[in-house]
């Protein structure tokens, strides 16, 4: 059974939620706390090294019960089964969605079209392990006999954001290999990276599920040209690796078949770091650490699959998100990791979430008459506090926030960690409590300044407190958000695993390029014509 097709607005629970929203929308979050001393405890849950406190939200027990009813009416439990069983839940591309199989270590088979896919996953894992070890221990030599010291991942979107975010996040666990990422089709970006790379000891990994993406293929060709200025074509096999589903295009590019790590069409680009696309991670932190990342995600999968809704972390977070998005009409959610290691996490989540749930057509192909995908943005705390928190505290918009932090500093910098985490907790408190006129007056604030210094508070947040930033916990954290995205897509009755919305721009870019390179005069609107003309004749 694939996903069912139900307009969420027509569900009984939705109507009840609307009523409940009207009845509770003006209740302040801090009032809930005044009326229930157990709220913090009741609205928290933990899993292994994770503690999630979602009590600072505009929700009560009834909202959660009704959201659960909604999820049940939307057949969420069956959808979860279909997802993990490899049914074709990516219907518009006729594909299963099985990135979860890549981190399955249960020893049980996962069948796709009647065939167990676990043995081939294991083959790729073994190949990644062997290859990573050879590069790291210097057994693999470049064309002049030198060991590899630099690795450059060439890819974009899911072929870049996941590996680059994780590599950065796990810098503490990094070995001697320097890792770089080339993504944008900007020559200057390519050259800046190449400037740092010794040609004799750099390995290039070309990552593209399709191997047709303009950015990646142009960048790979540019890099190959640079390489061939110093080395002969025979040396390509020592320096170029490909990760893709498109074996034909790889061999056209000149990459040796034994240097190919396969991708599968049942893994979406934005969920691909768990397989061969994670090679740059494995090279950077060693295969053992990479496998710990997979295991963290895999165990979070089990939590998501097997835990009752009321204690299920990804589901609870998706409920809260839906509640603000569809009832409070919040336009965005902010994600604030209190760790510089996670500075790329918001950008990673933007693709994972917005490419998945940025849809306005439901599973019937009809326009939806409700809001779907939320805007995701964010930056690390405390930096963000000194940048955009003003708007979150005193602006006109309601912006639910996810605060993410760790109990331990990796270098045991206790004093700094205390200050960092003091800021995390204080911000969630300030957002909720605010500061009223009376308090300001008691502090002798001049009357004319009172309106400017008032904080209305009542601004929601989730706190995600994790023992320590390590590969395992990072894997689990990413998986939480992946399953939150899935759950929202199920309730919104959309297809979360295609991305047709990126196609039009790609096609038009090729048309404009024809105008540049072949002097074609393709039809365009007047504004675009003007820009093209100006660019060509400065
Ligand atoms: O343009 C969006 C997209 O298709 C993403 O979904 C994908 O992650 C990215 O481009 C890169 O695609 P590929 O891995 O095929 O080069």
Coordinates of C-alpha atoms and ligand atoms in Angstrom, one line a residue:
X1 CA 0.0 0.0 0.0
X2 CA 1.6 3.3 -1.0
X3 CA 0.6 6.7 0.5
X4 CA -3.1 7.5 0.8
X5 CA -4.6 10.6 -0.6
X6 CA -6.4 12.7 1.9
X7 CA -6.8 16.5 2.0
X8 CA -5.8 17.3 5.6
X9 CA -8.3 20.1 5.8
X10 CA -11.1 17.5 5.3
X11 CA -10.0 15.4 8.2
X12 CA -12.0 15.4 11.3
X13 CA -9.0 16.1 13.5
X14 CA -8.1 19.2 11.4
X15 CA -11.5 20.7 12.2
X16 CA -11.0 19.9 15.9
X17 CA -7.6 21.5 15.7
X18 CA -9.1 24.7 14.2
X19 CA -11.5 24.9 17.1
X20 CA -8.8 24.2 19.6
X21 CA -6.6 26.8 18.0
X22 CA -9.3 29.5 18.3
X23 CA -9.8 28.5 22.0
X24 CA -6.1 28.6 22.9
X25 CA -4.3 30.9 20.6
X26 CA -4.2 33.8 23.1
X27 CA -2.9 31.7 26.0
X28 CA 0.7 32.6 26.7
X29 CA 3.3 29.9 27.0
X30 CA 4.4 31.1 30.4
X31 CA 0.7 30.8 31.6
X32 CA 0.8 27.1 30.8
X33 CA 3.8 26.8 33.1
X34 CA 2.0 28.7 35.9
X35 CA -0.9 26.3 35.7
X36 CA 1.1 23.1 35.5
X37 CA 4.3 22.7 37.4
X38 CA 5.0 19.4 35.7
X39 CA 4.8 20.9 32.2
X40 CA 8.6 20.9 31.6
X41 CA 8.8 17.3 32.5
X42 CA 5.7 16.3 30.7
X43 CA 6.7 18.0 27.5
X44 CA 10.2 16.6 27.2
X45 CA 11.5 13.3 26.0
X46 CA 14.8 11.7 25.7
X47 CA 16.5 9.1 23.6
X48 CA 20.0 7.8 24.2
X49 CA 22.2 11.0 24.4
X50 CA 19.4 13.3 23.4
X51 CA 17.1 15.4 25.5
X52 CA 14.3 17.3 23.8
X53 CA 12.4 19.9 25.7
X54 CA 9.4 21.1 23.7
X55 CA 7.5 22.7 26.6
X56 CA 8.2 26.3 25.5
X57 CA 5.6 26.1 22.8
X58 CA 2.1 27.4 22.3
X59 CA 0.7 23.9 22.7
X60 CA -1.1 22.0 25.4
X61 CA -1.8 18.3 25.9
X62 CA -4.9 18.6 23.8
X63 CA -3.1 20.1 20.9
X64 CA -0.8 17.1 20.9
X65 CA -3.6 14.7 21.2
X66 CA -5.4 16.2 18.3
X67 CA -2.3 16.3 16.2
X68 CA -1.9 12.7 16.9
X69 CA -5.5 12.1 15.8
X70 CA -4.6 14.0 12.6
X71 CA -1.6 11.9 12.0
X72 CA -3.6 8.7 12.5
X73 CA -6.3 9.9 10.1
X74 CA -3.6 10.7 7.6
X75 CA -2.4 7.1 7.9
X76 CA 1.0 8.0 9.3
X77 CA 1.8 4.6 10.8
X78 CA 1.0 2.9 7.4
X79 CA 3.1 5.5 5.6
X80 CA 6.0 4.8 7.9
X81 CA 5.8 1.1 7.1
X82 CA 5.6 1.9 3.4
X83 CA 8.7 4.2 3.6
X84 CA 10.8 1.6 5.4
X85 CA 9.6 -1.3 3.3
X86 CA 10.7 0.4 0.1
X87 CA 7.3 1.0 -1.5
X88 CA 7.3 3.5 -4.3
X89 CA 6.4 6.5 -2.2
X90 CA 8.2 8.8 -4.6
X91 CA 5.4 8.2 -7.0
X92 CA 6.1 10.9 -9.6
X93 CA 9.5 9.4 -10.2
X94 CA 8.3 5.8 -9.7
X95 CA 10.9 5.2 -7.0
X96 CA 11.3 3.8 -3.5
X97 CA 12.9 6.0 -0.9
X98 CA 15.4 3.9 0.9
X99 CA 18.2 5.9 2.2
X100 CA 17.3 4.3 5.5
X101 CA 18.6 1.0 4.1
X102 CA 22.0 2.5 3.8
X103 CA 22.2 2.8 7.6
X104 CA 20.5 -0.5 8.4
X105 CA 22.7 -2.7 10.5
X106 CA 20.0 -5.0 11.8
X107 CA 21.2 -7.9 9.8
X108 CA 17.7 -8.3 8.3
X109 CA 17.1 -8.2 4.6
X110 CA 15.4 -5.2 2.9
X111 CA 13.5 -6.2 -0.2
X112 CA 13.1 -4.1 -3.2
X113 CA 11.1 -5.7 -6.0
X114 CA 11.6 -9.0 -4.2
X115 CA 15.4 -8.7 -4.1
X116 CA 17.4 -8.1 -0.9
X117 CA 19.4 -4.9 -1.4
X118 CA 21.5 -5.3 1.8
X119 CA 24.3 -7.4 0.1
X120 CA 24.9 -4.7 -2.5
X121 CA 24.9 -2.0 0.2
X122 CA 27.5 -4.1 2.1
X123 CA 29.6 -4.4 -1.0
X124 CA 29.7 -0.5 -1.3
X125 CA 30.4 -0.1 2.4
X126 CA 33.4 -2.6 2.1
X127 CA 34.7 -0.8 -1.0
X128 CA 34.4 2.6 0.8
X129 CA 36.3 1.2 3.8
X130 CA 39.1 -0.4 1.7
X131 CA 39.5 2.7 -0.4
X132 CA 39.4 5.1 2.6
X133 CA 42.1 3.0 4.4
X134 CA 44.3 3.0 1.4
X135 CA 44.1 6.8 1.0
X136 CA 44.5 7.5 4.6
X137 CA 47.4 5.2 5.2
X138 CA 49.2 6.3 2.1
X139 CA 49.0 3.1 0.2
X140 CA 47.3 4.8 -2.7
X141 CA 49.8 6.9 -4.6
X142 CA 49.4 9.7 -7.0
X143 CA 51.0 9.8 -10.5
X144 CA 54.4 10.8 -9.2
X145 CA 54.3 8.2 -6.4
X146 CA 53.3 10.7 -3.7
X147 CA 50.6 9.8 -1.2
X148 CA 47.2 11.7 -1.3
X149 CA 47.1 14.6 1.0
X150 CA 44.1 16.6 -0.4
X151 CA 40.6 15.5 -1.4
X152 CA 38.3 17.7 -3.4
X153 CA 34.6 16.7 -3.6
X154 CA 33.0 18.1 -6.8
X155 CA 29.2 18.1 -6.6
X156 CA 26.3 20.3 -5.9
X157 CA 23.0 20.1 -3.9
X158 CA 22.7 16.8 -2.2
X159 CA 26.1 15.8 -3.7
X160 CA 27.7 18.6 -1.7
X161 CA 25.6 19.8 1.2
X162 CA 25.5 16.6 3.2
X163 CA 29.1 15.6 2.9
X164 CA 30.4 19.2 3.4
X165 CA 28.1 19.8 6.4
X166 CA 29.2 16.5 8.0
X167 CA 32.8 16.9 7.2
X168 CA 32.8 20.3 8.8
X169 CA 30.7 19.1 11.8
X170 CA 33.2 16.3 12.5
X171 CA 36.4 18.4 12.1
X172 CA 37.4 17.3 15.6
X173 CA 37.6 13.7 14.4
X174 CA 39.5 14.6 11.3
X175 CA 42.7 13.0 10.1
X176 CA 45.6 14.6 8.2
X177 CA 43.8 14.7 4.8
X178 CA 42.6 18.2 3.8
X179 CA 39.1 18.2 2.3
X180 CA 37.6 20.8 0.0
X181 CA 34.3 21.1 -1.8
X182 CA 33.7 22.6 -5.2
X183 CA 30.0 23.1 -5.8
X184 CA 29.1 26.4 -7.5
X185 CA 29.7 26.9 -11.3
X186 CA 31.8 29.8 -10.6
X187 CA 35.3 29.7 -12.1
X188 CA 36.7 31.8 -9.4
X189 CA 35.5 29.3 -6.8
X190 CA 37.1 26.5 -8.7
X191 CA 40.4 28.3 -9.0
X192 CA 40.4 29.3 -5.3
X193 CA 40.2 25.6 -4.3
X194 CA 42.7 24.5 -6.9
X195 CA 45.2 27.1 -5.6
X196 CA 45.3 25.1 -2.3
X197 CA 45.8 21.7 -4.0
X198 CA 49.1 20.1 -5.0
X199 CA 48.4 18.4 -8.3
X200 CA 50.5 15.4 -7.5
X201 CA 48.7 14.5 -4.3
X202 CA 45.1 15.6 -4.7
X203 CA 42.2 13.2 -5.2
X204 CA 39.1 14.5 -7.0
X205 CA 35.7 12.9 -6.2
X206 CA 33.1 13.7 -8.8
X207 CA 29.7 13.2 -7.2
X208 CA 26.6 13.5 -9.3
X209 CA 23.7 11.1 -9.2
X210 CA 22.8 11.9 -12.8
X211 CA 26.3 12.9 -14.0
X212 CA 24.6 15.5 -16.2
X213 CA 24.4 18.4 -13.7
X214 CA 25.8 21.5 -15.5
X215 CA 27.7 22.8 -12.5
X216 CA 29.4 19.5 -11.5
X217 CA 30.3 18.4 -15.0
X218 CA 31.7 21.8 -16.0
X219 CA 33.7 22.0 -12.8
X220 CA 35.0 18.4 -13.2
X221 CA 36.0 19.2 -16.8
X222 CA 37.8 22.4 -15.7
X223 CA 39.6 20.5 -13.0
X224 CA 40.5 17.7 -15.5
X225 CA 42.0 20.4 -17.8
X226 CA 44.0 21.8 -14.9
X227 CA 45.2 18.3 -14.0
X228 CA 46.2 17.4 -17.5
X229 CA 48.5 20.4 -17.7
X230 CA 50.8 18.6 -15.4
X231 CA 49.9 14.9 -15.8
X232 CA 49.2 12.5 -18.6
X233 CA 45.7 11.1 -19.3
X234 CA 46.9 7.7 -18.0
X235 CA 47.2 9.4 -14.6
X236 CA 43.5 10.2 -14.3
X237 CA 42.8 6.8 -12.8
X238 CA 45.0 7.7 -9.8
X239 CA 43.3 11.0 -9.1
X240 CA 39.7 10.9 -10.2
X241 CA 36.9 8.9 -8.6
X242 CA 33.2 9.1 -9.6
X243 CA 30.1 8.5 -7.6
X244 CA 26.9 8.3 -9.7
X245 CA 24.1 6.1 -11.1
X246 CA 25.2 7.0 -14.7
X247 CA 27.9 4.6 -15.6
X248 CA 27.9 5.5 -19.3
X249 CA 28.5 9.2 -18.7
X250 CA 31.3 8.3 -16.2
X251 CA 33.2 6.3 -18.8
X252 CA 32.7 9.1 -21.4
X253 CA 34.4 11.4 -18.8
X254 CA 37.3 9.0 -18.8
X255 CA 37.0 7.5 -15.4
X256 CA 38.1 4.0 -14.9
X257 CA 35.3 1.6 -13.9
X258 CA 37.1 0.4 -10.9
X259 CA 37.1 4.0 -9.6
X260 CA 33.4 4.2 -9.6
X261 CA 31.2 4.0 -6.5
X262 CA 27.6 3.4 -7.4
X263 CA 24.6 5.4 -6.3
X264 CA 21.1 4.0 -6.5
X265 CA 17.9 5.7 -7.9
X266 CA 16.1 4.8 -4.6
X267 CA 18.3 7.3 -2.7
X268 CA 17.4 10.9 -3.3
X269 CA 20.3 13.3 -3.7
X270 CA 19.5 15.2 -0.5
X271 CA 19.5 12.0 1.5
X272 CA 22.5 10.5 -0.1
X273 CA 25.3 11.1 2.4
X274 CA 24.6 7.7 3.9
X275 CA 26.0 5.9 0.9
X276 CA 28.9 6.3 -1.5
X277 CA 28.3 10.1 -1.5
X278 CA 29.6 10.0 2.0
X279 CA 33.1 9.0 0.7
X280 CA 34.6 12.4 1.4
X281 CA 33.4 12.1 5.0
X282 CA 34.9 8.6 5.3
X283 CA 38.2 9.9 3.9
X284 CA 38.2 12.8 6.2
X285 CA 37.3 11.1 9.5
X286 CA 38.1 7.4 8.7
X287 CA 35.6 4.7 7.8
X288 CA 35.0 3.7 11.4
X289 CA 33.7 7.1 12.3
X290 CA 31.6 7.2 9.1
X291 CA 30.0 4.0 10.2
X292 CA 29.3 5.4 13.6
X293 CA 27.4 8.2 11.8
X294 CA 25.4 5.6 9.9
X295 CA 24.7 3.7 13.1
X296 CA 23.4 6.8 14.9
X297 CA 21.0 7.5 12.0
X298 CA 20.1 3.8 11.8
X299 CA 19.2 3.7 15.5
X300 CA 17.2 6.9 15.2
X301 CA 15.3 5.1 12.3
X302 CA 14.4 2.4 14.7
X303 CA 13.2 5.0 17.3
X304 CA 11.0 6.6 14.6
X305 CA 9.7 3.3 13.3
X306 CA 8.9 1.7 16.7
X307 CA 8.2 4.4 19.2
X308 CA 4.6 5.4 20.0
X309 CA 3.6 8.7 18.6
X310 CA 3.6 10.5 21.9
X311 CA 7.2 9.8 22.6
X312 CA 8.4 9.8 19.0
X313 CA 10.9 12.7 18.6
X314 CA 10.7 13.3 14.8
X315 CA 6.9 13.1 15.0
X316 CA 6.5 15.5 17.9
X317 CA 8.8 18.0 16.2
X318 CA 6.8 17.7 13.0
X319 CA 3.5 18.3 15.0
X320 CA 4.9 21.4 16.5
X321 CA 6.1 22.6 13.1
X322 CA 2.7 21.9 11.5
X323 CA 0.9 23.6 14.3
X324 CA 2.8 26.9 13.7
X325 CA 2.8 26.6 9.9
X326 CA -0.8 25.8 9.4
X327 CA -2.6 27.4 12.4
X328 CA -0.4 30.3 13.5
X329 CA 0.5 30.9 9.8
X330 CA 4.2 31.1 10.6
X331 CA 6.2 31.5 7.5
X332 CA 9.5 30.2 8.7
X333 CA 11.5 28.3 11.3
X334 CA 14.9 29.1 12.5
X335 CA 17.5 26.6 13.5
X336 CA 20.2 27.7 15.9
X337 CA 23.0 25.3 16.7
X338 CA 25.2 26.4 19.6
X339 CA 28.3 25.0 17.9
X340 CA 30.5 26.3 15.2
X341 CA 31.0 22.8 14.0
X342 CA 27.3 22.8 12.9
X343 CA 27.5 26.1 11.0
X344 CA 26.5 24.4 7.8
X345 CA 23.6 22.5 9.4
X346 CA 20.9 25.2 8.5
X347 CA 22.0 25.2 4.9
X348 CA 21.9 21.4 4.8
X349 CA 18.4 21.5 6.3
X350 CA 17.3 24.0 3.7
X351 CA 17.8 21.6 0.9
X352 CA 16.6 18.5 2.9
X353 CA 13.4 20.3 3.9
X354 CA 12.6 22.9 1.3
X355 CA 13.4 20.7 -1.7
X356 CA 11.2 18.0 -0.2
X357 CA 8.2 19.9 1.1
X358 CA 8.3 23.0 -1.1
X359 CA 5.3 21.7 -3.1
X360 CA 1.9 23.2 -3.9
X361 CA 0.2 20.3 -5.6
X362 CA -1.2 17.4 -3.5
X363 CA -1.0 13.7 -4.2
X364 CA -4.0 14.1 -6.5
X365 CA -2.2 16.6 -8.6
X366 CA -4.5 19.4 -7.4
X367 CA -3.5 22.8 -6.0
X368 CA -3.4 22.7 -2.2
X369 CA -5.5 25.2 -0.3
X370 CA -3.3 25.2 2.8
X371 CA 0.3 26.0 3.5
X372 CA 3.0 23.3 3.0
X373 CA 6.8 23.6 3.3
X374 CA 8.2 26.1 5.9
X375 CA 11.1 28.3 5.1
X376 CA 14.2 27.1 7.0
X377 CA 17.0 29.4 8.0
X378 CA 19.5 29.9 10.8
X379 CA 23.0 30.4 11.9
X380 CA 25.1 29.4 14.9
X381 CA 24.5 30.8 18.4
X382 CA 25.8 33.0 19.9
X383 CA 26.7 34.7 16.5
X384 CA 23.0 34.8 15.5
X385 CA 22.1 36.6 18.7
X386 CA 24.3 39.5 17.6
X387 CA 22.8 39.4 14.1
X388 CA 19.1 38.6 13.6
X389 CA 17.8 37.8 17.1
X390 CA 16.5 41.3 17.4
X391 CA 13.8 40.4 14.9
X392 CA 13.0 37.2 16.6
X393 CA 12.6 38.9 20.0
X394 CA 10.9 42.1 19.0
X395 CA 9.9 41.8 15.3
X396 CA 6.3 41.4 14.0
X397 CA 6.8 37.8 12.9
X398 CA 6.3 34.6 14.9
X399 CA 9.4 32.5 14.2
X400 CA 9.5 29.2 16.0
X401 CA 13.1 28.2 16.9
X402 CA 15.0 25.0 17.3
X403 CA 18.0 25.5 19.7
X404 CA 20.6 22.7 19.4
X405 CA 23.5 22.4 21.8
X406 CA 25.9 20.0 23.4
X407 CA 26.6 19.3 27.1
X408 CA 30.3 18.8 26.5
X409 CA 32.9 20.8 24.7
X410 CA 35.1 18.5 22.6
X411 CA 38.3 20.1 23.9
X412 CA 36.9 20.3 27.4
X413 CA 36.7 24.0 27.4
X414 CA 34.3 24.1 30.3
X415 CA 34.3 27.8 31.0
X416 CA 33.5 28.6 27.4
X417 CA 31.0 25.9 27.2
X418 CA 29.2 27.2 30.3
X419 CA 29.0 30.6 28.7
X420 CA 27.8 29.2 25.4
X421 CA 25.1 27.1 26.9
X422 CA 24.1 29.8 29.3
X423 CA 23.3 31.9 26.2
X424 CA 21.4 29.0 24.7
X425 CA 19.1 28.5 27.7
X426 CA 18.8 32.2 28.4
X427 CA 17.6 32.9 24.9
X428 CA 14.9 30.3 25.1
X429 CA 13.8 31.8 28.4
X430 CA 13.9 35.4 27.1
X431 CA 11.9 34.5 24.0
X432 CA 9.2 32.9 26.2
X433 CA 9.1 35.2 29.2
X434 CA 9.9 38.6 27.6
X435 CA 9.9 41.7 29.8
X436 CA 6.8 43.8 30.5
X437 CA 6.3 47.4 31.2
X438 CA 6.0 47.0 35.0
X439 CA 9.3 45.3 35.2
X440 CA 10.9 48.0 33.2
X441 CA 9.4 50.7 35.3
X442 CA 10.6 48.9 38.4
X443 CA 14.1 49.2 36.9
X444 CA 13.6 52.9 36.6
X445 CA 13.6 52.8 32.8
X446 CA 12.6 56.3 31.5
X447 CA 8.9 56.3 30.5
X448 CA 9.6 57.3 26.9
X449 CA 11.9 54.2 26.5
X450 CA 9.5 51.7 27.9
X451 CA 7.8 50.7 24.6
X452 CA 11.2 50.2 22.9
X453 CA 12.6 48.1 25.8
X454 CA 9.5 45.9 26.1
X455 CA 9.7 42.3 25.1
X456 CA 6.3 40.7 24.6
X457 CA 7.8 37.3 24.9
X458 CA 5.6 34.3 24.2
X459 CA 7.9 33.3 21.4
X460 CA 8.3 29.5 21.0
X461 CA 11.3 27.3 20.9
X462 CA 12.4 23.6 21.1
X463 CA 15.6 22.8 23.0
X464 CA 17.6 19.9 21.7
X465 CA 20.3 19.1 24.2
X466 CA 22.8 16.4 23.1
X467 CA 25.5 14.8 25.3
X468 CA 28.4 15.4 22.9
X469 CA 29.0 16.1 19.2
X470 CA 30.3 12.8 17.9
X471 CA 29.6 10.9 14.6
X472 CA 26.9 8.8 16.2
X473 CA 24.9 11.6 17.7
X474 CA 25.3 13.7 14.5
X475 CA 23.9 10.8 12.5
X476 CA 20.9 10.6 14.8
X477 CA 20.3 14.4 14.7
X478 CA 20.2 14.4 10.9
X479 CA 17.8 11.5 10.9
X480 CA 15.5 13.3 13.3
X481 CA 15.1 16.1 10.8
X482 CA 14.7 13.7 7.8
X483 CA 11.9 11.9 9.5
X484 CA 10.3 15.2 10.6
X485 CA 10.3 16.2 6.9
X486 CA 8.7 12.8 5.9
X487 CA 6.0 13.1 8.6
X488 CA 5.0 16.6 7.5
X489 CA 4.9 15.5 3.8
X490 CA 2.6 12.6 4.8
X491 CA 0.1 14.9 6.6
X492 CA 0.3 17.6 4.0
X493 CA -0.6 15.0 1.4
X494 CA 2.3 15.9 -0.9
X495 CA 5.1 14.0 -2.5
X496 CA 8.2 14.9 -0.6
X497 CA 10.8 13.0 -2.6
X498 CA 10.7 14.6 -6.1
X499 CA 12.0 18.0 -7.0
X500 CA 10.4 19.0 -10.3
X501 CA 10.6 22.6 -9.2
X502 CA 14.3 22.9 -10.0
X503 CA 14.0 21.8 -13.6
X504 CA 12.6 24.9 -15.3
X505 CA 15.5 27.2 -14.2
X506 CA 18.1 24.6 -15.4
X507 CA 16.5 24.5 -18.9
X508 CA 16.2 28.2 -19.2
X509 CA 19.9 28.6 -18.1
X510 CA 20.8 26.4 -21.1
X511 CA 18.8 28.6 -23.4
X512 CA 20.5 31.8 -22.1
X513 CA 23.9 30.1 -22.5
X514 CA 23.0 29.4 -26.1
X515 CA 22.4 33.1 -26.5
X516 CA 25.9 33.8 -25.1
X517 CA 27.9 31.1 -26.8
X518 CA 26.1 30.5 -30.1
X519 CA 24.8 34.1 -30.6
X520 CA 21.2 32.7 -30.6
X521 CA 18.4 35.0 -30.0
X522 CA 16.1 32.7 -28.0
X523 CA 12.8 34.3 -27.0
X524 CA 12.8 35.8 -23.5
X525 CA 10.8 38.3 -21.6
X526 CA 11.9 42.0 -21.9
X527 CA 13.6 42.2 -18.6
X528 CA 15.7 39.0 -19.2
X529 CA 16.5 40.2 -22.8
X530 CA 17.8 43.5 -21.3
X531 CA 20.0 41.7 -18.9
X532 CA 21.4 39.4 -21.5
X533 CA 22.1 42.4 -23.8
X534 CA 23.9 44.3 -21.1
X535 CA 26.0 41.3 -20.1
X536 CA 27.1 40.6 -23.7
X537 CA 27.8 44.3 -24.5
X538 CA 29.0 45.9 -21.3
Ligands
LIG1 O1 18.8 20.7 -8.8 C1 18.5 19.9 -7.7 C2 19.2 18.6 -7.7 O2 18.6 17.7 -8.6 C3 19.2 18.0 -6.3 O3 18.1 17.3 -5.9 C4 20.5 17.2 -6.3 O4 20.9 16.9 -5.0 C5 21.4 18.1 -7.1 O5 20.6 18.7 -8.0 C6 22.6 17.5 -7.7 O6 22.2 16.5 -8.6 P1 23.2 15.4 -9.1 O7 23.7 14.6 -8.0 O8 22.5 14.6 -10.1 O9 24.4 16.1 -9.8

